[in-house]
Coordinates of C-alpha atoms in Angstrom, one line a residue:
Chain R
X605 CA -37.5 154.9 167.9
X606 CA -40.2 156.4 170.0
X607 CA -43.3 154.3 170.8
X608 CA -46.5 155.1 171.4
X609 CA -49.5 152.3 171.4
X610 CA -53.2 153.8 172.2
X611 CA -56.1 151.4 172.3
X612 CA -59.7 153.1 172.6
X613 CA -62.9 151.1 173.8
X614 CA -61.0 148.4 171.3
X615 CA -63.5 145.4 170.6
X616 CA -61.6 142.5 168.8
X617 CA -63.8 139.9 167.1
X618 CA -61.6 136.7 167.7
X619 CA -62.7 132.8 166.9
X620 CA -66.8 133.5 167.0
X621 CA -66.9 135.6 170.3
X622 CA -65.9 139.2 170.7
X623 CA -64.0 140.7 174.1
X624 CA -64.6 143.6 175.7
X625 CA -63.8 147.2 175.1
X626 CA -60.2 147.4 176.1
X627 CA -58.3 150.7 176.6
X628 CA -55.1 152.0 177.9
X629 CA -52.3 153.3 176.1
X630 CA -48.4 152.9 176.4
X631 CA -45.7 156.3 176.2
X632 CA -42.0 154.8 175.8
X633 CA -40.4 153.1 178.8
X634 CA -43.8 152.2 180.2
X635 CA -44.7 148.6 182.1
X636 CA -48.4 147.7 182.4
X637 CA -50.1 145.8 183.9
X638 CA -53.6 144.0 182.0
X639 CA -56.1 142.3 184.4
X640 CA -57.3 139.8 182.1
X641 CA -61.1 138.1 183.2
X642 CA -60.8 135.3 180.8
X643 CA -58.2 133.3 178.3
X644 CA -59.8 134.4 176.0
X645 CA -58.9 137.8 175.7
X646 CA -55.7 136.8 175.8
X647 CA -55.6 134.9 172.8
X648 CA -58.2 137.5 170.8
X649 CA -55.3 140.3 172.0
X650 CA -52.5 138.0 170.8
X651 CA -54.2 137.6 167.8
X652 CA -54.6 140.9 167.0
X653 CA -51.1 142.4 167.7
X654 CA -49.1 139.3 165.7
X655 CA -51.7 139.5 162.8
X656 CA -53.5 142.3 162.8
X657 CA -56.7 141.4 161.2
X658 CA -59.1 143.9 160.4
X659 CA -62.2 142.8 162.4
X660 CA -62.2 144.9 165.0
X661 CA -64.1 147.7 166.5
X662 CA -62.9 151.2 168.3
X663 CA -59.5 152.7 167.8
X664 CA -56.2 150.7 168.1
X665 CA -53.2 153.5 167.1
X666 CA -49.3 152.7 166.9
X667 CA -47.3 155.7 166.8
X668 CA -50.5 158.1 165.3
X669 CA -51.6 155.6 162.7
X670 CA -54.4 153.5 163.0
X671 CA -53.8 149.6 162.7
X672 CA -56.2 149.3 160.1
X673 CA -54.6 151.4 157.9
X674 CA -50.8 150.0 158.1
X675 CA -49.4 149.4 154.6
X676 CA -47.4 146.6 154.1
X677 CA -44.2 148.4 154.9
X678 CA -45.9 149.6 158.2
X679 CA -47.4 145.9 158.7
X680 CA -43.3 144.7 158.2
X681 CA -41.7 147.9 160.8
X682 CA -44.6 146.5 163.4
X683 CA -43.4 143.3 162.9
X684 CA -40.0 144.1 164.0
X685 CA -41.1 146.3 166.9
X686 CA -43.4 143.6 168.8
X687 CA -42.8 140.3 170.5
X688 CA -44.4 138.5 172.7
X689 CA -43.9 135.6 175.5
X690 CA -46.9 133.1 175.7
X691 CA -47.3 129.4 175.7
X692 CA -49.9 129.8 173.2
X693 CA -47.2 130.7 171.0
X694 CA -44.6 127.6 171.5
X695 CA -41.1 126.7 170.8
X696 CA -40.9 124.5 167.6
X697 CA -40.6 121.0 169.0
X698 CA -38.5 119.5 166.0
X699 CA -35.6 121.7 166.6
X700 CA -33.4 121.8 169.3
X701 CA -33.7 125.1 172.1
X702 CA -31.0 127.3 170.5
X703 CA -32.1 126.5 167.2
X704 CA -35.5 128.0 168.4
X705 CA -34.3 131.0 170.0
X706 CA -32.2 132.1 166.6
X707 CA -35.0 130.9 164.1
X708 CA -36.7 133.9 163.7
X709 CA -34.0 136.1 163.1
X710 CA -31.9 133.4 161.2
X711 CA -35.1 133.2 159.0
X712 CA -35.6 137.4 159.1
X713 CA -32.1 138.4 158.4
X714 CA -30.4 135.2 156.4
X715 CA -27.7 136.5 159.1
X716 CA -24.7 133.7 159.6
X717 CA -25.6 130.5 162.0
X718 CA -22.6 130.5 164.1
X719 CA -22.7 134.2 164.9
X720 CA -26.4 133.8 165.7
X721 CA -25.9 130.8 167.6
X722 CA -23.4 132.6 169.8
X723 CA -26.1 135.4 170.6
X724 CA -28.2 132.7 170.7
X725 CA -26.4 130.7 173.8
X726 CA -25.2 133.5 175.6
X727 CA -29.2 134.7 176.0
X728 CA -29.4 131.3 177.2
X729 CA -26.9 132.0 179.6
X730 CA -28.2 134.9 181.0
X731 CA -31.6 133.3 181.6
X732 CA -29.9 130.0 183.3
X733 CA -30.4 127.7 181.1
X734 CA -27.5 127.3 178.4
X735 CA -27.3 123.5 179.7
X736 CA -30.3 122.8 178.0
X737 CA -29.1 124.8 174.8
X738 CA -28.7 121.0 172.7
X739 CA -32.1 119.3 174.1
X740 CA -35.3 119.4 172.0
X741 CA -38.2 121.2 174.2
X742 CA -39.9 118.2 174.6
X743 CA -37.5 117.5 177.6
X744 CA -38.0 121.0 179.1
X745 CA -39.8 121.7 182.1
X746 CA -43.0 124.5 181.6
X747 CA -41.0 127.0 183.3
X748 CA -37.6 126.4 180.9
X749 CA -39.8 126.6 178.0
X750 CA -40.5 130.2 179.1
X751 CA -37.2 131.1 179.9
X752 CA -36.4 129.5 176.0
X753 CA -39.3 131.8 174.7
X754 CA -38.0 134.3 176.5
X755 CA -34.9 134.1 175.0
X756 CA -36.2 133.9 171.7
X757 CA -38.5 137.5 172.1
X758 CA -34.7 138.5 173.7
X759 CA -33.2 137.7 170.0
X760 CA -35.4 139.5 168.1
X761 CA -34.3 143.1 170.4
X762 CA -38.6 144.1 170.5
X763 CA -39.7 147.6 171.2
X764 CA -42.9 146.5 172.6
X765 CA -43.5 142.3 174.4
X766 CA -46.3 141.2 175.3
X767 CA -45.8 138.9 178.4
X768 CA -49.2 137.0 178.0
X769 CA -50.2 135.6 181.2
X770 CA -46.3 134.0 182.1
X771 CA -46.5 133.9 185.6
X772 CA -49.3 130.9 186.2
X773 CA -48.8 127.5 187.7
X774 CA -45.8 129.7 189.3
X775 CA -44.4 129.2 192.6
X776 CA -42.7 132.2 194.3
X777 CA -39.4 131.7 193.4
X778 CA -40.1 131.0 189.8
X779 CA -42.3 134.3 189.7
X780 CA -39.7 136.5 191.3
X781 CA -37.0 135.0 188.9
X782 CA -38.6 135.5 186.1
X783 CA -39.9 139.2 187.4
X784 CA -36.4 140.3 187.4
X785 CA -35.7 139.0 184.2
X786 CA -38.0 140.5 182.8
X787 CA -37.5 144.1 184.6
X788 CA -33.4 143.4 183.4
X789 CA -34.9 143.2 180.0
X790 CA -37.3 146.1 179.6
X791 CA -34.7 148.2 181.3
X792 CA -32.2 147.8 178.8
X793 CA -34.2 150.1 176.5
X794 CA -35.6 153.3 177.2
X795 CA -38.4 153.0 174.8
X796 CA -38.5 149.6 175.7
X797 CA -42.6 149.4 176.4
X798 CA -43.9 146.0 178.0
X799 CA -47.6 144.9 178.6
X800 CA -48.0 141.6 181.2
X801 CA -51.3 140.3 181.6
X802 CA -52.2 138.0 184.7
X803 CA -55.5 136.5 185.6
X804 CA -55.2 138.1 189.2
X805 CA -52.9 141.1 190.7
X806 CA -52.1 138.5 193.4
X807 CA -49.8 137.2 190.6
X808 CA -48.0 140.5 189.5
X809 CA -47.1 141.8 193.0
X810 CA -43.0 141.4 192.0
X811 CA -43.2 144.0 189.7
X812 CA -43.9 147.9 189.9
X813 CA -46.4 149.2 186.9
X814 CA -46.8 152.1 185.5
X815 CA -50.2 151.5 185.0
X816 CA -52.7 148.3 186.0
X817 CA -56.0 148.1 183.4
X818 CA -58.3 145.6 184.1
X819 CA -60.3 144.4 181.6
Chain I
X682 CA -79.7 105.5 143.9
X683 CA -76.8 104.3 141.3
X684 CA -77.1 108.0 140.6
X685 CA -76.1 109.7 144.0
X686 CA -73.7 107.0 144.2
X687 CA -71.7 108.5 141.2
X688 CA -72.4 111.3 142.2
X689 CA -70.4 111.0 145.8
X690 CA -67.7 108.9 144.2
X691 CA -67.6 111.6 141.4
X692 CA -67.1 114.4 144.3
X693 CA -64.8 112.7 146.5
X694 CA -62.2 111.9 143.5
X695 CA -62.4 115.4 142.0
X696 CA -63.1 116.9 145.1
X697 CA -60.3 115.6 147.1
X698 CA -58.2 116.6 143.7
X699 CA -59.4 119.7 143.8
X700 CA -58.3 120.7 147.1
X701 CA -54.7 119.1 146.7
X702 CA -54.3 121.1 143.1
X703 CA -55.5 124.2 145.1
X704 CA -53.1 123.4 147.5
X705 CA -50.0 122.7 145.6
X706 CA -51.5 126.7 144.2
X707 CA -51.0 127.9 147.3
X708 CA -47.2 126.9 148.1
X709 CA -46.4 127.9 144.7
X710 CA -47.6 131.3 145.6
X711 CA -46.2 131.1 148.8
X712 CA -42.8 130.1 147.5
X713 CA -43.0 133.2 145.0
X714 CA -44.1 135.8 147.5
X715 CA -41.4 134.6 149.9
X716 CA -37.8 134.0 148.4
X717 CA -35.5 134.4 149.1
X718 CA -36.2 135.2 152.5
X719 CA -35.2 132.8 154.8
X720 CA -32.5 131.2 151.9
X721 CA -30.1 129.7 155.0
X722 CA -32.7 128.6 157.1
X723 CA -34.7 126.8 154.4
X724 CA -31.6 125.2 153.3
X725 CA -31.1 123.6 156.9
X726 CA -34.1 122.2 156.5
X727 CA -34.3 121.4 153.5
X728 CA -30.9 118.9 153.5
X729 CA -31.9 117.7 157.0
X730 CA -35.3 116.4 155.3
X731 CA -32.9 114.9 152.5
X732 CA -30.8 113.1 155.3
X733 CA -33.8 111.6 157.0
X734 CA -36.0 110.8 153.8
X735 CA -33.1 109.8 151.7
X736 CA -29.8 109.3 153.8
X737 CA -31.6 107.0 156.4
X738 CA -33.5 105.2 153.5
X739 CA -30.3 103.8 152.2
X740 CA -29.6 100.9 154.0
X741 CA -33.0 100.3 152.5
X742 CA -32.5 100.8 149.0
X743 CA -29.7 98.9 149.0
X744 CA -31.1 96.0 150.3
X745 CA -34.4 96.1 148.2
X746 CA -32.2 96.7 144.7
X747 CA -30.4 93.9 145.7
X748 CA -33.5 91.5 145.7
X749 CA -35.3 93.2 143.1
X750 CA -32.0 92.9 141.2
X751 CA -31.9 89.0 142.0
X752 CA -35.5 88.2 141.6
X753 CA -36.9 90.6 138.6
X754 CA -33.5 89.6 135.9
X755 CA -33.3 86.0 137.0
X756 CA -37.0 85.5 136.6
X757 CA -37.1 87.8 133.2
X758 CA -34.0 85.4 131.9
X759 CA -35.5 82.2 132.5
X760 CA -39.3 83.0 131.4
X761 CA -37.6 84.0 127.7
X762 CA -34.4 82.4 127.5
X763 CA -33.8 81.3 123.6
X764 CA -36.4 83.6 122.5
X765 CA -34.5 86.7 121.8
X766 CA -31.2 85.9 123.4
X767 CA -29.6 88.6 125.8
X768 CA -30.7 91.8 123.7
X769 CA -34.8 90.9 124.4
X770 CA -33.5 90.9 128.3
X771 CA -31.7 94.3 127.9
X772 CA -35.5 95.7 126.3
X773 CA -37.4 93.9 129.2
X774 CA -35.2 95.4 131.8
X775 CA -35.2 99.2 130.7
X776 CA -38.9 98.8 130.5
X777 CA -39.8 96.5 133.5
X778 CA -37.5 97.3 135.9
X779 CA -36.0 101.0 135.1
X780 CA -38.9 102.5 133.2
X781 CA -41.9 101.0 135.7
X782 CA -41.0 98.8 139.1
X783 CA -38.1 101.1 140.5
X784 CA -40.1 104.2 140.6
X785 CA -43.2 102.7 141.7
X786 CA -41.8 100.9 144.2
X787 CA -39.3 103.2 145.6
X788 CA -42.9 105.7 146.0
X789 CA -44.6 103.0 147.6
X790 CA -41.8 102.1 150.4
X791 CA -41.5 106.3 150.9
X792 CA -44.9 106.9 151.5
X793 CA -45.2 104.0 153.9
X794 CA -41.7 105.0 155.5
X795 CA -41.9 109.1 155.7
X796 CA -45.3 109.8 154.6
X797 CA -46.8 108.5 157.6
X798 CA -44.0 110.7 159.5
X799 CA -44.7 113.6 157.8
X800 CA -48.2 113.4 158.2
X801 CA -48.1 113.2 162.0
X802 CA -45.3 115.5 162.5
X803 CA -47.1 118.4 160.6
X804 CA -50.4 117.4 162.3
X805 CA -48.7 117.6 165.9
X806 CA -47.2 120.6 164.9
X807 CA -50.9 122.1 164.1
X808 CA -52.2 120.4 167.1
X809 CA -49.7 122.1 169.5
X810 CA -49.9 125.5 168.0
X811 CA -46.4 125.8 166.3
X812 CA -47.8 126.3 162.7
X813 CA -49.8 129.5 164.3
X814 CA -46.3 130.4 166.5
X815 CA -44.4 130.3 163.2
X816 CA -46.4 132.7 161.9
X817 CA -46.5 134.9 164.6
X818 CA -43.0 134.7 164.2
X819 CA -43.0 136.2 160.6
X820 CA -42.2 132.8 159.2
X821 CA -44.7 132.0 156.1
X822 CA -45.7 128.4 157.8
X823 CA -46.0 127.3 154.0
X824 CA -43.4 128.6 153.0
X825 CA -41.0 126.8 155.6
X826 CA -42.3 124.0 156.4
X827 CA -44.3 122.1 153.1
X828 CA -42.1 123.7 150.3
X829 CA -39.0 122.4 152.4
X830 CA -40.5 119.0 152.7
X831 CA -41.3 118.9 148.8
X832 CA -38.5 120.1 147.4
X833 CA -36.4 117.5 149.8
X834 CA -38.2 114.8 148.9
X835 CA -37.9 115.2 145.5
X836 CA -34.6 114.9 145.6
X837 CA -34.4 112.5 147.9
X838 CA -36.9 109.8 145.8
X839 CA -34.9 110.8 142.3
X840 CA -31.3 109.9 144.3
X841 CA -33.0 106.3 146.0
X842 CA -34.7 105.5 142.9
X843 CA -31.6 105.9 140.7
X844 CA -29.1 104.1 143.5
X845 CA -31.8 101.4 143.9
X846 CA -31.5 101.0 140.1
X847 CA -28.1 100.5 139.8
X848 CA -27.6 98.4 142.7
X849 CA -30.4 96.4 141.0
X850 CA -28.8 96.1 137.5
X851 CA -25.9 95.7 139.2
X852 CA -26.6 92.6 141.3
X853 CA -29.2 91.7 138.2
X854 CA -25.7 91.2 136.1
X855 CA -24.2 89.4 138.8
X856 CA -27.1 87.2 139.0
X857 CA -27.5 86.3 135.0
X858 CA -23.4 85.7 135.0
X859 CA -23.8 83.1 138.0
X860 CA -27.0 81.0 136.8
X861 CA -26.6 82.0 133.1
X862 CA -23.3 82.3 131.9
X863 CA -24.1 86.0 130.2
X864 CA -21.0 88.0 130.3
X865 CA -21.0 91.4 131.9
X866 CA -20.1 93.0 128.7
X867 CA -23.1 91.5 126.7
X868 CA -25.2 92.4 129.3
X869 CA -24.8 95.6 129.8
X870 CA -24.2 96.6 125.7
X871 CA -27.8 95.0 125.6
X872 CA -29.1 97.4 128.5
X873 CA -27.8 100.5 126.8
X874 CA -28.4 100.0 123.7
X875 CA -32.3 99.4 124.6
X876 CA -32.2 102.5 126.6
X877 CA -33.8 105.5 124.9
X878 CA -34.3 109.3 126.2
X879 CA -37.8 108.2 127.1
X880 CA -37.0 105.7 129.1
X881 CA -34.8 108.5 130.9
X882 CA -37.4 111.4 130.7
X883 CA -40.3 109.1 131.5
X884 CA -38.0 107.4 134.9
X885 CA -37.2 111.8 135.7
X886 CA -40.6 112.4 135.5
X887 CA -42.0 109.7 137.5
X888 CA -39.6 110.8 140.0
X889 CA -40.5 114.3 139.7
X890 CA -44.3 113.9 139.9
X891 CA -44.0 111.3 142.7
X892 CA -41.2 112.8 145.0
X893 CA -43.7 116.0 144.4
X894 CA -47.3 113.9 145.4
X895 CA -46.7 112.1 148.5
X896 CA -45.8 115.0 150.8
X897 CA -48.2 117.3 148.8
X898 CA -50.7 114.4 149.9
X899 CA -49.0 114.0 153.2
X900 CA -48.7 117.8 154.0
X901 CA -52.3 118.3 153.0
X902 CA -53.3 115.8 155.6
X903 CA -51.1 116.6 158.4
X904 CA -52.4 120.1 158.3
X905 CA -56.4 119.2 157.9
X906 CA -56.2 118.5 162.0
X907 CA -58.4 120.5 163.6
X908 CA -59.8 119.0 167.1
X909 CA -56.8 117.2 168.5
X910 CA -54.0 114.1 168.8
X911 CA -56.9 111.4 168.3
X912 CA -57.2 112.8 164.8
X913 CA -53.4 112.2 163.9
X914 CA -53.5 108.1 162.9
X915 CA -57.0 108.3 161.2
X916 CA -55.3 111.5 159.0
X917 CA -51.7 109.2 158.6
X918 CA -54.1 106.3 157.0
X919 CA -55.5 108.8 155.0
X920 CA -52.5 110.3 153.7
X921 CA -51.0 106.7 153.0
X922 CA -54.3 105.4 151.1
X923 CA -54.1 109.1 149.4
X924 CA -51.0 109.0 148.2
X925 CA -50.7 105.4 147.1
X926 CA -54.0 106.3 144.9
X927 CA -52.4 109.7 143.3
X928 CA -48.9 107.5 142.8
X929 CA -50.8 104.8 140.8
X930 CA -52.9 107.7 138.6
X931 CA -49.6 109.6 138.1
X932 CA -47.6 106.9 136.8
X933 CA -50.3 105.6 134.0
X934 CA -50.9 109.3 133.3
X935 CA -47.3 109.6 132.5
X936 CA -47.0 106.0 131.0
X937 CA -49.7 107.6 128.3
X938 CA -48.2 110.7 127.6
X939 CA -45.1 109.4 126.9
X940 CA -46.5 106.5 125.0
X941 CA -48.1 109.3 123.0
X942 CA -45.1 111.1 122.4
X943 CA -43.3 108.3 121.2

């Protein structure tokens, strides 16, 4: 599935306060980079690409059809194409780290738990942290919770994640881990497009973009 | 003065009705739009909100049927013994104990025992941003996480309410052979025979409407947070005073109706 995202001078109205004109656009296999000023546009850009309200001003196109004019079925396809990784989004702290990382699809696809759960635990593996597979994430570590919501966006296969702001309160080692995983992950696709947003460049220096915007 | 008075008391019942009827609207939609997406994951959920509302209450319900066994029949036998014999006990049971106390009392130890839990866990959950991740996730928060929590407690109140029962007839029996000398034969002829389909509908329903209430209350609540933790208890106290109010309504409310029917 090709994948193109294009946002023009895009203005999203988000919680009383409206963010800047954004614009950049993404061609299949890209990485880029979003300079982000304040949290806030963050959480108004999170907000628009889960739910895709219709408050918003400029032009925000996914593969030649404007977000405002999805239809349900096009609404459902998006859904399936995007993910994202962001602590404003958390794991569900009732059920137990695996359980989180096969939810969605388990929910999704009414697929089988014990095939799931295998997927599940070997994602787990290859982030490093299987041992914590049976512990509720209550008992995680901040950086272990992204590697579990990371291996939940990892479930769901996305065309398009969103890394939002995943490398602060990171020390070096933690952002070059979690770099690679994340270059591991978006290489496995070719049309694999991923947007990482960061306060600073300082914090994005492990990876190569395709393009930096800062907004 | 007496005026504005009525008028806030008037608001607050109705209004705070209005918004739980509204609400229990909502999940019915919800549930409609949705299934039967998500059919394996709601049933996980669903029987692990049956094992910790009704599997953990057990121990519970066994011990409270035995006492309310002891107390209510051995009290009832010796308030009216020689006025109608063993057949006026039978009447008093089916409609004191089966019909009214069980129920009611079953309700009220729920709503102090998972109601409160229920109330926090959901408002946590809004507090920490997992009712908005669930979403984002393509999971119908509504959908998954209230309907669940209905539907299992439903079941759960209509299984404790009906074990408690027996276990209180049961030790009842025991209690009236001991200290009375009524055999178990007489007594329980005299139990069935005084026990109509009302009594049965009218014990379903209260089940139904009650098992339905207290996390519709509870739920409510728990998702009404809006600033933060602090908010949590003062919500829990609400849902409990809540829920004990719309118990009490429901079961005259059905206590009348069947009358009527009758």
């Amino acid at each position: 599935m090709a994948v193109k995202l294009n946002f023009e001078e895009l203005k999203i109205t988000f919680d009383g306060d409206v963010t800047s004109p954004i614009s950049f656009s993404c061609e299949d296999g890209d990485i880029v980079a979003l300079i982000l000023s304040r949290d806030f546009y963050d959480k108004a850009l999170l907000n628009f690409l889960h739910f895709l309200p219709d408050e918003y001003e400029g032009n925000a196109v996914f593969q030649g059809k404007e977000f405002k004019l999805f239809t349900q079925e096009d609404k459902h396809n998006w859904q399936k194409t995007f993910a994202s990784l962001t602590m404003h989004y958390p794991l569900i702290n009732n059920l137990k780290v695996v359980e989180n990382v096969y939810l969605p699809i388990f929910y999704r696809e009414n697929a089988k738990e014990e095939l799931l759960f295998e997927k599940a635990y070997n994602i787990l593996t290859q982030l490093g942290i299987e041992k914590k597979y049976n512990q509720l994430p209550a008992l995680l570590s901040n950086f272990e919770k992204k590697l579990a919501i990371f291996a939940r966006v990892k479930m769901l296969e996305p065309a398009i994640i969103y890394y939002g702001n995943v490398f602060a309160e990171l020390d070096e080692d933690k952002r070059q881990y979690l770099s690679g995983k994340i270059l591991e992950f978006h290489a496995e696709r070719e049309d694999r497009v991923s947007i990482v947003t960061a306060r600073s460049e300082n914090e994005l220096k492990e990876i190569k973009f395709n393009k930096i915007i800062k907004v | 003065m007496i005026r504005s008075l009525l008028n806030y008391l008037f608001e607050k019942l109705l209004g705070g009705t209005y918004n739980l009827v509204s609400f229990l609207v909502i999940i019915i939609e919800k549930f409609f739009e949705n299934f039967p997406k998500g059919y394996f994951a709601l049933r996980k959920l669903v029987l692990k909100q049956i094992y910790f509302s009704g599997f953990e209450a057990l121990k519970l319900t066994f011990e409270l049927g035995i006492f309310m066994g002891i107390v209510i029949v051995t009290q009832i036998a010796s308030f009216i013994k020689g006025l109608g014999g063993i057949n006026l006990i039978g009447k008093i049971l089916v409609i004191a104990l089966i019909r009214e106390v069980m129920p009611l009392f079953m309700a009220i130890i729920l709503i102090a025992r998972s109601g409160t839990a229920i109330t926090s866990e959901l408002g946590l959950m809004k507090v920490n941003g997992e009712i908005t991740a669930l979403k984002a996730l393509g999971i119908e928060p509504i959908y998954y996480v209230v309907f669940t929590r209905i539907l299992a407690f439903t079941i759960s109140i209509f299984a404790i309410t009906m074990i408690a029962s027996f276990v209180a007839v049961t030790t009842g029996s025991f209690a009236l052979f001991m200290f009375e000398k009524v055999s178990f034969a007489d007594f329980y002829e005299a139990l069935f025979l005084n026990m109509s389909i009302f009594d049965i509908v009218l014990f379903s329903l209260k089940n139904i409407a009650f098992g339905v209430a207290i996390p519709l209350v509870c739920c409510f609540y728990g998702l009404s947070i809006k600033k933060g933790v602090t908010e949590i208890p003062q919500m829990s106290t609400k849902a409990v005073l809540s829920s004990f109010f719309y118990v009490f309504l429901l079961n005259v409310m059905l206590d009348f109706l069947v009358l009527i029917w009758q």
